[in-house]
Amino acid sequence: MQQFEIEIKNEKKNSYRLFNWFALVISLAGFSFLLFYNDWFVEALGAIILVFVYLLTRVYRRKVHKAIYLFDDKGFFFFILAFGWLGVQKYLITGLCILLGIVFQAAMQKIVFLFKKEGITKTNFPKRNIEWNTLQNVVLKDNILTIDFKNNRIIQGEINSTKEINEVSFNHFVDIQISDHSQSPEITG
């Protein structure tokens, strides 16, 4: 059975990475503020040390392993912050950091579409099945995938696949699927 797996670039990743910096600044300010209270000094200092140890390991990874970004794309930084806030017994902020970490992980996933005879499946979170009869057109041209819905919605993105995809065979495959599934039953009367 013929099928195509196409990954498109997540153009919003750089915007999502700004949340790491925002969380870092807010958390370090909060931990620093708690240093002035004798009741929280040790816990706040421990949280600051935890954050700096994480950042130093990431700087090391950037230097030695040629990692591109200071923060990881898995959302672990938010969980490090959650441990820090848990140490100072700020449970609401701890929960917020955990929630942000989970949302960050979901947002940073690869965007992958699986094109099969039965339909199209967007495999990342949230998983979504797209029926062929809801589509006006699907085109792959010059490494740009365009999915055009009948309700005027469009999904478009640059391909990030490592595998070479034959544009002609892909476009022929989707044309056949759209034409086979777009025929409505005849009305008799």
PDB file of C-alpha atoms in Angstrom:
ATOM      1  CA  MET A   1       0.000   0.000   0.000  1.00  0.00           C
ATOM      2  CA  GLN A   2       1.371   3.373  -1.020  1.00  0.00           C
ATOM      3  CA  GLN A   3       1.739   5.999   1.682  1.00  0.00           C
ATOM      4  CA  PHE A   4       3.809   9.115   2.241  1.00  0.00           C
ATOM      5  CA  GLU A   5       5.144  10.530   5.503  1.00  0.00           C
ATOM      6  CA  ILE A   6       5.946  14.225   5.377  1.00  0.00           C
ATOM      7  CA  GLU A   7       7.313  16.357   8.192  1.00  0.00           C
ATOM      8  CA  ILE A   8       6.911  20.106   7.938  1.00  0.00           C
ATOM      9  CA  LYS A   9       8.921  22.678   9.856  1.00  0.00           C
ATOM     10  CA  ASN A  10       7.414  24.067  13.027  1.00  0.00           C
ATOM     11  CA  GLU A  11       7.840  27.769  12.290  1.00  0.00           C
ATOM     12  CA  LYS A  12       6.707  28.786  15.791  1.00  0.00           C
ATOM     13  CA  LYS A  13       9.517  27.046  17.685  1.00  0.00           C
ATOM     14  CA  ASN A  14      11.574  30.209  18.096  1.00  0.00           C
ATOM     15  CA  SER A  15       8.575  32.016  19.548  1.00  0.00           C
ATOM     16  CA  TYR A  16       7.981  29.156  21.973  1.00  0.00           C
ATOM     17  CA  ARG A  17      11.626  29.273  23.054  1.00  0.00           C
ATOM     18  CA  LEU A  18      11.079  32.826  24.322  1.00  0.00           C
ATOM     19  CA  PHE A  19       8.901  31.348  27.076  1.00  0.00           C
ATOM     20  CA  ASN A  20      12.031  29.714  28.517  1.00  0.00           C
ATOM     21  CA  TRP A  21      13.730  33.094  28.864  1.00  0.00           C
ATOM     22  CA  PHE A  22      10.602  34.657  30.337  1.00  0.00           C
ATOM     23  CA  ALA A  23      10.272  31.832  32.881  1.00  0.00           C
ATOM     24  CA  LEU A  24      13.993  32.106  33.710  1.00  0.00           C
ATOM     25  CA  VAL A  25      13.848  35.847  34.419  1.00  0.00           C
ATOM     26  CA  ILE A  26      10.626  35.629  36.455  1.00  0.00           C
ATOM     27  CA  SER A  27      11.830  32.632  38.473  1.00  0.00           C
ATOM     28  CA  LEU A  28      15.268  34.055  39.206  1.00  0.00           C
ATOM     29  CA  ALA A  29      13.640  37.313  40.304  1.00  0.00           C
ATOM     30  CA  GLY A  30      11.273  35.375  42.573  1.00  0.00           C
ATOM     31  CA  PHE A  31      14.036  33.232  44.051  1.00  0.00           C
ATOM     32  CA  SER A  32      16.235  36.316  44.564  1.00  0.00           C
ATOM     33  CA  PHE A  33      13.384  38.094  46.349  1.00  0.00           C
ATOM     34  CA  LEU A  34      12.981  35.105  48.676  1.00  0.00           C
ATOM     35  CA  LEU A  35      16.689  35.315  49.592  1.00  0.00           C
ATOM     36  CA  PHE A  36      15.848  38.357  51.741  1.00  0.00           C
ATOM     37  CA  TYR A  37      13.651  36.255  54.027  1.00  0.00           C
ATOM     38  CA  ASN A  38      15.436  34.132  56.611  1.00  0.00           C
ATOM     39  CA  ASP A  39      12.693  31.498  56.458  1.00  0.00           C
ATOM     40  CA  TRP A  40      13.298  30.891  52.725  1.00  0.00           C
ATOM     41  CA  PHE A  41      17.000  31.724  52.320  1.00  0.00           C
ATOM     42  CA  VAL A  42      18.355  28.167  52.110  1.00  0.00           C
ATOM     43  CA  GLU A  43      15.564  26.907  49.847  1.00  0.00           C
ATOM     44  CA  ALA A  44      15.770  29.939  47.533  1.00  0.00           C
ATOM     45  CA  LEU A  45      19.559  29.646  47.328  1.00  0.00           C
ATOM     46  CA  GLY A  46      19.181  25.936  46.515  1.00  0.00           C
ATOM     47  CA  ALA A  47      16.686  26.769  43.750  1.00  0.00           C
ATOM     48  CA  ILE A  48      19.035  29.376  42.259  1.00  0.00           C
ATOM     49  CA  ILE A  49      21.923  26.895  42.373  1.00  0.00           C
ATOM     50  CA  LEU A  50      19.728  24.246  40.700  1.00  0.00           C
ATOM     51  CA  VAL A  51      18.849  26.640  37.866  1.00  0.00           C
ATOM     52  CA  PHE A  52      22.481  27.679  37.382  1.00  0.00           C
ATOM     53  CA  VAL A  53      23.690  24.062  37.364  1.00  0.00           C
ATOM     54  CA  TYR A  54      21.137  23.301  34.630  1.00  0.00           C
ATOM     55  CA  LEU A  55      22.243  26.371  32.647  1.00  0.00           C
ATOM     56  CA  LEU A  56      25.928  25.478  33.023  1.00  0.00           C
ATOM     57  CA  THR A  57      25.305  21.945  31.743  1.00  0.00           C
ATOM     58  CA  ARG A  58      23.438  23.396  28.759  1.00  0.00           C
ATOM     59  CA  VAL A  59      26.293  25.838  28.065  1.00  0.00           C
ATOM     60  CA  TYR A  60      28.681  22.888  28.205  1.00  0.00           C
ATOM     61  CA  ARG A  61      26.478  20.957  25.739  1.00  0.00           C
ATOM     62  CA  ARG A  62      26.442  23.954  23.410  1.00  0.00           C
ATOM     63  CA  LYS A  63      30.192  24.247  23.499  1.00  0.00           C
ATOM     64  CA  VAL A  64      31.241  20.580  23.377  1.00  0.00           C
ATOM     65  CA  HIS A  65      28.338  18.893  21.587  1.00  0.00           C
ATOM     66  CA  LYS A  66      27.486  21.850  19.358  1.00  0.00           C
ATOM     67  CA  ALA A  67      23.916  22.132  20.651  1.00  0.00           C
ATOM     68  CA  ILE A  68      22.219  25.044  18.947  1.00  0.00           C
ATOM     69  CA  TYR A  69      19.980  26.375  21.716  1.00  0.00           C
ATOM     70  CA  LEU A  70      20.631  27.127  25.365  1.00  0.00           C
ATOM     71  CA  PHE A  71      17.381  25.490  26.475  1.00  0.00           C
ATOM     72  CA  ASP A  72      16.296  22.001  25.475  1.00  0.00           C
ATOM     73  CA  ASP A  73      13.233  21.442  23.301  1.00  0.00           C
ATOM     74  CA  LYS A  74      11.764  18.828  25.662  1.00  0.00           C
ATOM     75  CA  GLY A  75      10.589  21.298  28.304  1.00  0.00           C
ATOM     76  CA  PHE A  76      12.897  19.963  31.026  1.00  0.00           C
ATOM     77  CA  PHE A  77      13.768  23.507  32.040  1.00  0.00           C
ATOM     78  CA  PHE A  78      10.209  24.072  33.260  1.00  0.00           C
ATOM     79  CA  PHE A  79      10.482  20.931  35.387  1.00  0.00           C
ATOM     80  CA  ILE A  80      13.779  22.208  36.863  1.00  0.00           C
ATOM     81  CA  LEU A  81      11.968  25.428  37.767  1.00  0.00           C
ATOM     82  CA  ALA A  82       9.116  23.373  39.233  1.00  0.00           C
ATOM     83  CA  PHE A  83      11.583  21.588  41.559  1.00  0.00           C
ATOM     84  CA  GLY A  84      12.949  24.970  42.618  1.00  0.00           C
ATOM     85  CA  TRP A  85       9.488  26.340  43.382  1.00  0.00           C
ATOM     86  CA  LEU A  86       8.569  23.108  45.134  1.00  0.00           C
ATOM     87  CA  GLY A  87      11.597  23.598  47.379  1.00  0.00           C
ATOM     88  CA  VAL A  88      10.324  26.994  48.481  1.00  0.00           C
ATOM     89  CA  GLN A  89       6.854  25.488  48.963  1.00  0.00           C
ATOM     90  CA  LYS A  90       5.099  27.604  46.332  1.00  0.00           C
ATOM     91  CA  TYR A  91       2.783  24.885  45.065  1.00  0.00           C
ATOM     92  CA  LEU A  92       0.695  27.023  42.712  1.00  0.00           C
ATOM     93  CA  ILE A  93       3.802  28.198  40.848  1.00  0.00           C
ATOM     94  CA  THR A  94       5.115  24.611  40.889  1.00  0.00           C
ATOM     95  CA  GLY A  95       1.914  23.418  39.222  1.00  0.00           C
ATOM     96  CA  LEU A  96       2.100  26.245  36.702  1.00  0.00           C
ATOM     97  CA  CYS A  97       5.689  25.306  35.780  1.00  0.00           C
ATOM     98  CA  ILE A  98       4.699  21.655  35.329  1.00  0.00           C
ATOM     99  CA  LEU A  99       1.747  22.675  33.155  1.00  0.00           C
ATOM    100  CA  LEU A 100       3.972  24.962  31.070  1.00  0.00           C
ATOM    101  CA  GLY A 101       6.485  22.130  30.665  1.00  0.00           C
ATOM    102  CA  ILE A 102       3.803  19.779  29.359  1.00  0.00           C
ATOM    103  CA  VAL A 103       2.394  22.393  26.984  1.00  0.00           C
ATOM    104  CA  PHE A 104       5.913  23.267  25.816  1.00  0.00           C
ATOM    105  CA  GLN A 105       6.651  19.604  25.051  1.00  0.00           C
ATOM    106  CA  ALA A 106       3.470  19.350  22.979  1.00  0.00           C
ATOM    107  CA  ALA A 107       4.199  22.599  21.127  1.00  0.00           C
ATOM    108  CA  MET A 108       7.746  21.580  20.205  1.00  0.00           C
ATOM    109  CA  GLN A 109       6.796  18.252  18.616  1.00  0.00           C
ATOM    110  CA  LYS A 110       7.533  17.485  15.012  1.00  0.00           C
ATOM    111  CA  ILE A 111       4.582  18.192  12.710  1.00  0.00           C
ATOM    112  CA  VAL A 112       4.167  15.011  10.675  1.00  0.00           C
ATOM    113  CA  PHE A 113       1.461  14.154   8.150  1.00  0.00           C
ATOM    114  CA  LEU A 114       0.898  10.575   7.041  1.00  0.00           C
ATOM    115  CA  PHE A 115      -0.853  10.348   3.672  1.00  0.00           C
ATOM    116  CA  LYS A 116      -2.643   7.018   3.130  1.00  0.00           C
ATOM    117  CA  LYS A 117      -5.420   5.768   0.911  1.00  0.00           C
ATOM    118  CA  GLU A 118      -7.842   5.989   3.866  1.00  0.00           C
ATOM    119  CA  GLY A 119      -6.997   9.650   4.575  1.00  0.00           C
ATOM    120  CA  ILE A 120      -4.421  11.942   6.096  1.00  0.00           C
ATOM    121  CA  THR A 121      -3.278  11.642   9.708  1.00  0.00           C
ATOM    122  CA  LYS A 122      -1.516  14.444  11.554  1.00  0.00           C
ATOM    123  CA  THR A 123       0.485  12.326  13.976  1.00  0.00           C
ATOM    124  CA  ASN A 124       1.649  14.916  16.523  1.00  0.00           C
ATOM    125  CA  PHE A 125      -0.431  16.130  19.479  1.00  0.00           C
ATOM    126  CA  PRO A 126      -3.327  16.561  19.093  1.00  0.00           C
ATOM    127  CA  LYS A 127      -3.620  13.694  16.636  1.00  0.00           C
ATOM    128  CA  ARG A 128      -6.062  14.461  13.861  1.00  0.00           C
ATOM    129  CA  ASN A 129      -7.526  12.453  11.003  1.00  0.00           C
ATOM    130  CA  ILE A 130      -8.400  14.331   7.814  1.00  0.00           C
ATOM    131  CA  GLU A 131     -10.810  12.772   5.328  1.00  0.00           C
ATOM    132  CA  TRP A 132     -10.069  13.107   1.636  1.00  0.00           C
ATOM    133  CA  ASN A 133     -13.585  14.382   0.937  1.00  0.00           C
ATOM    134  CA  THR A 134     -12.930  17.495   3.076  1.00  0.00           C
ATOM    135  CA  LEU A 135     -10.068  18.593   0.834  1.00  0.00           C
ATOM    136  CA  GLN A 136     -10.084  20.834  -2.201  1.00  0.00           C
ATOM    137  CA  ASN A 137      -6.457  20.215  -3.142  1.00  0.00           C
ATOM    138  CA  VAL A 138      -3.113  18.957  -1.816  1.00  0.00           C
ATOM    139  CA  VAL A 139       0.111  19.998  -3.537  1.00  0.00           C
ATOM    140  CA  LEU A 140       3.785  19.408  -2.905  1.00  0.00           C
ATOM    141  CA  LYS A 141       5.928  21.826  -4.904  1.00  0.00           C
ATOM    142  CA  ASP A 142       9.451  23.115  -4.301  1.00  0.00           C
ATOM    143  CA  ASN A 143       9.549  21.549  -0.809  1.00  0.00           C
ATOM    144  CA  ILE A 144       6.353  23.360   0.231  1.00  0.00           C
ATOM    145  CA  LEU A 145       3.349  21.253   1.257  1.00  0.00           C
ATOM    146  CA  THR A 146      -0.055  22.887   0.854  1.00  0.00           C
ATOM    147  CA  ILE A 147      -3.253  21.272   2.133  1.00  0.00           C
ATOM    148  CA  ASP A 148      -6.307  23.215   0.954  1.00  0.00           C
ATOM    149  CA  PHE A 149      -9.636  22.405   2.624  1.00  0.00           C
ATOM    150  CA  LYS A 150     -13.063  22.933   1.096  1.00  0.00           C
ATOM    151  CA  ASN A 151     -13.946  25.289   3.960  1.00  0.00           C
ATOM    152  CA  ASN A 152     -11.113  27.672   2.834  1.00  0.00           C
ATOM    153  CA  ARG A 153      -8.669  26.607   5.580  1.00  0.00           C
ATOM    154  CA  ILE A 154      -5.097  26.057   4.456  1.00  0.00           C
ATOM    155  CA  ILE A 155      -2.201  24.240   6.081  1.00  0.00           C
ATOM    156  CA  GLN A 156       1.097  25.127   4.488  1.00  0.00           C
ATOM    157  CA  GLY A 157       4.670  24.524   5.488  1.00  0.00           C
ATOM    158  CA  GLU A 158       8.169  23.881   4.311  1.00  0.00           C
ATOM    159  CA  ILE A 159       9.168  20.231   4.299  1.00  0.00           C
ATOM    160  CA  ASN A 160      11.643  19.140   6.947  1.00  0.00           C
ATOM    161  CA  SER A 161      11.854  15.492   5.887  1.00  0.00           C
ATOM    162  CA  THR A 162      15.192  13.773   5.620  1.00  0.00           C
ATOM    163  CA  LYS A 163      13.827  11.338   3.051  1.00  0.00           C
ATOM    164  CA  GLU A 164      13.586  12.486  -0.536  1.00  0.00           C
ATOM    165  CA  ILE A 165       9.959  12.618  -1.644  1.00  0.00           C
ATOM    166  CA  ASN A 166       9.116  12.363  -5.309  1.00  0.00           C
ATOM    167  CA  GLU A 167       6.839  15.352  -5.912  1.00  0.00           C
ATOM    168  CA  VAL A 168       5.321  13.931  -9.088  1.00  0.00           C
ATOM    169  CA  SER A 169       4.302  10.600  -7.533  1.00  0.00           C
ATOM    170  CA  PHE A 170       3.045  12.295  -4.361  1.00  0.00           C
ATOM    171  CA  ASN A 171       0.924  14.819  -6.281  1.00  0.00           C
ATOM    172  CA  HIS A 172      -0.408  12.039  -8.524  1.00  0.00           C
ATOM    173  CA  PHE A 173      -1.307   9.958  -5.432  1.00  0.00           C
ATOM    174  CA  VAL A 174      -3.203  12.787  -3.717  1.00  0.00           C
ATOM    175  CA  ASP A 175      -4.977  13.809  -6.936  1.00  0.00           C
ATOM    176  CA  ILE A 176      -6.305  10.266  -7.309  1.00  0.00           C
ATOM    177  CA  GLN A 177      -7.415  10.164  -3.659  1.00  0.00           C
ATOM    178  CA  ILE A 178      -9.177  13.531  -3.808  1.00  0.00           C
ATOM    179  CA  SER A 179     -10.949  12.711  -7.075  1.00  0.00           C
ATOM    180  CA  ASP A 180     -11.981   9.244  -5.828  1.00  0.00           C
ATOM    181  CA  HIS A 181     -13.409  10.608  -2.579  1.00  0.00           C
ATOM    182  CA  SER A 182     -14.968  13.825  -3.862  1.00  0.00           C
ATOM    183  CA  GLN A 183     -17.603  12.192  -6.043  1.00  0.00           C
ATOM    184  CA  SER A 184     -20.940  12.646  -4.387  1.00  0.00           C
ATOM    185  CA  PRO A 185     -23.722  10.132  -4.953  1.00  0.00           C
ATOM    186  CA  GLU A 186     -26.128  10.960  -7.723  1.00  0.00           C
ATOM    187  CA  ILE A 187     -29.513  12.345  -6.723  1.00  0.00           C
ATOM    188  CA  THR A 188     -32.435  10.493  -8.220  1.00  0.00           C
ATOM    189  CA  GLY A 189     -35.918  11.803  -8.106  1.00  0.00           C
TER     190      GLY A 189
END
